[in-house]
Amino acid sequence: MKTYIDTGKKDTRSGFGAGLTELGKTNENVVALCADLTGSLKMDAFKANHPERFFQVGIAEANMMGMAAGLTIGGKIPFTGTFANFSTGRVYDQIRQSIAYSGKNVKICASHAGVTLGEDGATHQILEDLGLMKMLPGMTVINTCDYNQTKAATIAIADYDGPVYLRFGRPKVANFTPENGSFTIGKAVELQEGTDVTIIATGHLVWEALEACKTLQEKGISAGVINIHTIKPLDAAAILKSVAITGCVVTAEEHNYLGGLGESVSRILAENHPVPQEFVATQDTFGESGTPDQLMEKYGLNAAAIVKAATKVVARK
Amino acid sequence: MADITQLEAFVTQVRRDIVRQVHKVNSGHPGGSLGCAEFLVALYQHVLQRKEGFNMDGNQEDIFFLSNGHISPVFYSVLARSGYFPVEELNTFRLLNSRLQGHPTTHEGLPGIRIASGSLGQGISVAIGAAAAKKLNNDNHIVYALCGDGELQEGQNWEAIMYGSGNKVDNLIVAVDLNGQQIDGSTDTVLPLGDVKGKFEAFGWDVVTIEQGNDIQAILEGMESAKTKTGQGKPICVLLQTVMGNGVDFMMHTHAWHGKAPNDEQLASALAQNPETLGDY
């Protein structure tokens, strides 16, 4: 089993901010728009370095999405920044018509996704955004797992021509992927090889999956762990390669089980290699106020929940 | 100087194109299309500084966005007759596998279209973004947009209108087709727009009113006036007072023809009122 070291907890949104700061220096076509959450999205450095390329739109997300679409006409690469809820549900039709259907090169960058937004509660904790975005034809959907990977993804999507939804979060979490590592859109990362069960995780649940893997080994269960940073297009080959060995799957995500990563994996399995699957995800519910750790525990989104699901799915084989 | 007679003849042909497109597929929106025929002809044939051919980025040329995408029949006719795609393609309006979708889209690669529109209220935001890109590119050309008056009931417009003045987007001219009609009736009965001029002015825009929005000369003068106001720290709104269904007598002064196609006899009457000028497709 490979060992992964947490080099110090950091928030994924700061990875976005760092990536955007670097892009500001390396790509003059990159512009940024923010709807009154510059500090929360860690866009301050880009704003300070390139005030002419930073657009403060105020609390007006619909206008922000339309403006971003317009900025691409003239060759700009707009990065929009606000919370995940206001990046998706609030502006779905603007994204659908002006960005996705129009094929515009807009990067929708969404922080504070899921229950780990914490105390602000359910109004701000979107658990449906991955489903909303992956349903849009032509939309690439990315959910990164730590600071380093979020920074790498932010930089990588500037070189990809097409609409992208990049999802990250608020809390400080383990930072364990390589510093300045490469990021290939649509290419899953196999973190652990296993023979009994494949754990397919995205976002904050990837570190939890690695922790679960250790506990499972102590129980005599060999778990593979795949980091799915790109939910669409989904790396079917990587999933099927592991499942061919293990014969069962646990998917883990900070999202509703309806419409999330788990359902996308189910489709791949149903079409190619049907095997038992358990879903670590929220169960068609809204969130609530609490600390991120309390909420991950209450809604069954941590290493313990993954261990439980893995044990169950292995028994179902 | 523009040749008014020539532009009027152009408009007559565009009216024929509009009613023929809509009649053929028994669907589409002739009312608003006819009301904006003079404006779009004036825009594409005289006002816009356009380059030959079509490039999505529209660098170093004026560009236009249609926000009220349902008036696609007039947009398609004017684009085709301005050289963006073959006029014969108007035959494919709303048909399966056509580039001329019910509402305009970039998705099928139709030259002249830079954004999909149809779901209302999004065009001003897009135009502001494009205007911002022009400023970043040191491109001194102007971004134009057209939206309907009923469309102003969509809240996103007012986000955009507030942004436009707050950020001195002064390379932008937004025309509002003030025909006072929408699907369910007059704008006054559906949801009164109130003092549109006063609202734009209160939001910090310069407003130019074209009272005779179906008169080529009046449109050219109004747009020239609007153009002189660019570059002075404010976005410009052109209130274009038009008659829905203009040029086809039985379609005028009513919302009934907003989204209804003429039958064979009605088509014959509409065409008789607008004799062929540039040649039918």
XYZ file of N, CA and C in Angstrom, chain A residues 29 31 52-76 90 93-95 97-104, chain B residues 56-59 63 65 101 103-108 114-120 122 124-134 136-137 156 159-160 163 167:
234
model
N -4.765 36.538 -21.595
C -6.179 36.449 -21.977
C -7.087 36.042 -20.826
N -9.203 36.432 -17.727
C -9.874 37.500 -16.971
C -10.682 36.821 -15.866
N -7.313 45.675 -14.320
C -8.021 45.859 -15.590
C -8.644 44.565 -16.101
N -8.163 43.451 -15.597
C -8.707 42.149 -16.026
C -9.618 41.526 -14.979
N -9.938 42.292 -13.934
C -10.816 41.782 -12.877
C -12.136 42.549 -12.905
N -13.236 41.820 -12.924
C -14.563 42.428 -13.011
C -15.380 42.113 -11.762
N -15.554 43.113 -10.925
C -16.423 42.978 -9.760
C -17.847 43.258 -10.245
N -18.693 42.247 -10.261
C -20.033 42.426 -10.828
C -21.091 42.700 -9.771
N -20.702 42.618 -8.493
C -21.722 42.791 -7.459
C -22.546 41.520 -7.284
N -23.602 41.647 -6.504
C -24.429 40.460 -6.196
C -25.401 40.265 -7.354
N -24.879 39.807 -8.466
C -25.649 39.743 -9.703
C -25.058 38.622 -10.563
N -25.312 37.397 -10.137
C -24.649 36.253 -10.760
C -25.123 35.997 -12.184
N -26.393 36.270 -12.458
C -26.904 36.046 -13.817
C -26.146 36.932 -14.804
N -25.989 38.208 -14.421
C -25.230 39.127 -15.275
C -23.786 38.671 -15.416
N -23.230 38.136 -14.336
C -21.841 37.663 -14.392
C -21.674 36.559 -15.439
N -22.615 35.609 -15.481
C -22.490 34.509 -16.442
C -22.630 35.027 -17.873
N -23.570 35.941 -18.082
C -23.735 36.524 -19.415
C -22.506 37.309 -19.840
N -21.974 38.104 -18.912
C -20.759 38.868 -19.225
C -19.597 37.951 -19.561
N -19.483 36.862 -18.803
C -18.395 35.916 -19.066
C -18.514 35.360 -20.480
N -19.737 35.011 -20.872
C -19.952 34.526 -22.243
C -19.525 35.583 -23.248
N -19.898 36.833 -23.001
C -19.545 37.929 -23.912
C -18.049 38.177 -23.988
N -17.361 38.023 -22.860
C -15.912 38.261 -22.838
C -15.146 37.266 -23.715
N -15.723 36.076 -23.898
C -15.025 35.114 -24.765
C -15.014 35.597 -26.211
N -15.992 36.448 -26.545
C -16.073 36.985 -27.903
C -15.096 38.162 -27.943
N -13.948 37.937 -28.493
C -12.831 38.870 -28.360
C -11.630 38.144 -27.771
N -11.819 36.846 -27.483
C -10.677 35.992 -27.166
C -10.282 35.883 -25.714
N -11.102 36.411 -24.808
C -10.743 36.304 -23.384
C -11.129 34.923 -22.834
N -28.575 28.970 -9.169
C -29.123 30.312 -9.343
C -29.090 30.767 -10.799
N -30.062 28.667 -16.238
C -30.461 28.981 -17.614
C -29.448 29.876 -18.316
N -28.822 30.780 -17.567
C -27.769 31.610 -18.172
C -26.605 30.721 -18.621
N -26.227 29.755 -17.784
C -25.143 28.846 -18.176
C -25.587 27.998 -19.362
N -27.896 28.481 -21.787
C -28.042 29.130 -23.100
C -26.802 29.913 -23.537
N -26.328 30.800 -22.645
C -25.267 31.723 -23.068
C -23.876 31.080 -23.040
N -23.704 30.011 -22.264
C -22.375 29.401 -22.152
C -22.339 28.008 -22.796
N -23.157 27.074 -22.293
C -23.043 25.685 -22.767
C -23.553 25.557 -24.212
N -24.788 25.948 -24.461
C -25.353 25.825 -25.812
C -24.585 26.711 -26.797
N -24.126 27.848 -26.314
C -23.364 28.751 -27.190
C -21.906 28.313 -27.332
N -21.499 27.287 -26.582
C -20.139 26.755 -26.716
C -19.053 27.744 -26.318
N -19.272 28.506 -25.252
C -18.318 29.550 -24.875
C -17.270 29.030 -23.877
N -15.832 34.950 -35.288
C -16.555 34.952 -34.006
C -16.104 36.081 -33.089
N -14.789 36.328 -33.025
C -14.290 37.332 -32.093
C -14.673 38.761 -32.491
N -14.906 38.997 -33.767
C -15.340 40.322 -34.200
C -14.375 41.434 -33.841
N -13.081 41.123 -33.861
C -12.096 42.152 -33.533
C -12.029 43.219 -34.629
N -19.984 44.943 -33.510
C -20.716 43.669 -33.459
C -22.088 43.882 -32.830
N -25.657 41.948 -31.030
C -26.294 40.804 -30.373
C -27.808 40.988 -30.369
N -32.205 27.617 -36.777
C -33.061 27.098 -35.720
C -34.173 28.096 -35.391
N -34.819 29.593 -32.770
C -34.161 30.757 -32.161
C -32.671 30.682 -32.521
N -32.030 31.826 -32.711
C -30.649 31.829 -33.234
C -29.672 31.119 -32.302
N -28.720 30.434 -32.888
C -27.719 29.731 -32.093
C -26.386 29.682 -32.810
N -25.336 29.615 -32.006
C -23.990 29.386 -32.542
C -23.757 27.894 -32.765
N -24.645 27.081 -32.191
C -24.426 25.635 -32.112
C -24.336 24.977 -33.470
N -25.058 25.529 -34.451
C -25.054 24.937 -35.792
C -24.069 25.654 -36.720
N -23.399 35.176 -32.861
C -22.306 35.093 -31.877
C -22.749 34.556 -30.528
N -24.066 34.421 -30.326
C -24.562 33.889 -29.049
C -25.942 33.292 -29.309
N -26.275 32.252 -28.573
C -27.641 31.741 -28.632
C -28.550 32.685 -27.858
N -29.749 32.906 -28.368
C -30.720 33.709 -27.624
C -32.099 33.136 -27.866
N -32.996 33.446 -26.984
C -34.334 32.880 -27.056
C -34.939 32.891 -25.668
N -34.211 32.297 -24.730
C -34.544 32.493 -23.326
C -34.186 33.947 -23.034
N -35.182 34.733 -22.652
C -35.031 36.188 -22.699
C -34.200 36.773 -21.558
N -30.972 37.878 -21.546
C -29.539 37.585 -21.399
C -28.635 38.418 -22.299
N -28.146 41.719 -22.970
C -27.409 42.919 -22.533
C -26.153 42.502 -21.757
N -26.283 41.467 -20.936
C -25.111 40.980 -20.191
C -24.012 40.526 -21.148
N -24.403 39.768 -22.160
C -23.422 39.274 -23.136
C -22.771 40.454 -23.857
N -23.586 41.422 -24.226
C -23.058 42.594 -24.939
C -22.068 43.366 -24.064
N -22.363 43.458 -22.776
C -21.439 44.147 -21.858
C -20.112 43.399 -21.793
N -20.184 42.068 -21.737
C -18.950 41.282 -21.720
C -18.131 41.512 -22.979
N -18.813 41.496 -24.121
C -18.106 41.721 -25.396
C -17.533 43.135 -25.455
N -18.265 44.093 -24.892
C -17.770 45.478 -24.874
C -16.520 45.589 -23.991
N -16.524 44.832 -22.887
C -15.350 44.824 -22.000
C -14.148 44.206 -22.719
N -14.408 43.149 -23.478
C -13.315 42.525 -24.234
C -12.743 43.509 -25.247
N -13.614 44.271 -25.905
C -13.124 45.266 -26.875
C -12.215 46.278 -26.202
N -10.401 45.832 -23.496
C -9.128 45.170 -23.167
C -8.258 45.010 -24.410
N -8.915 44.844 -25.562
C -8.182 44.642 -26.819
C -7.838 45.960 -27.519
N -32.641 39.921 -14.979
C -31.215 39.973 -15.350
C -30.882 41.260 -16.094
N -29.810 43.878 -13.652
C -28.444 43.637 -13.160
C -27.449 44.214 -14.164
N -27.700 43.916 -15.438
C -26.783 44.352 -16.490
C -26.817 45.867 -16.658
N -24.896 47.434 -13.974
C -23.453 47.249 -14.188
C -22.944 48.210 -15.264
N -20.006 50.876 -14.332
C -18.652 50.604 -14.816
C -18.339 51.317 -16.126
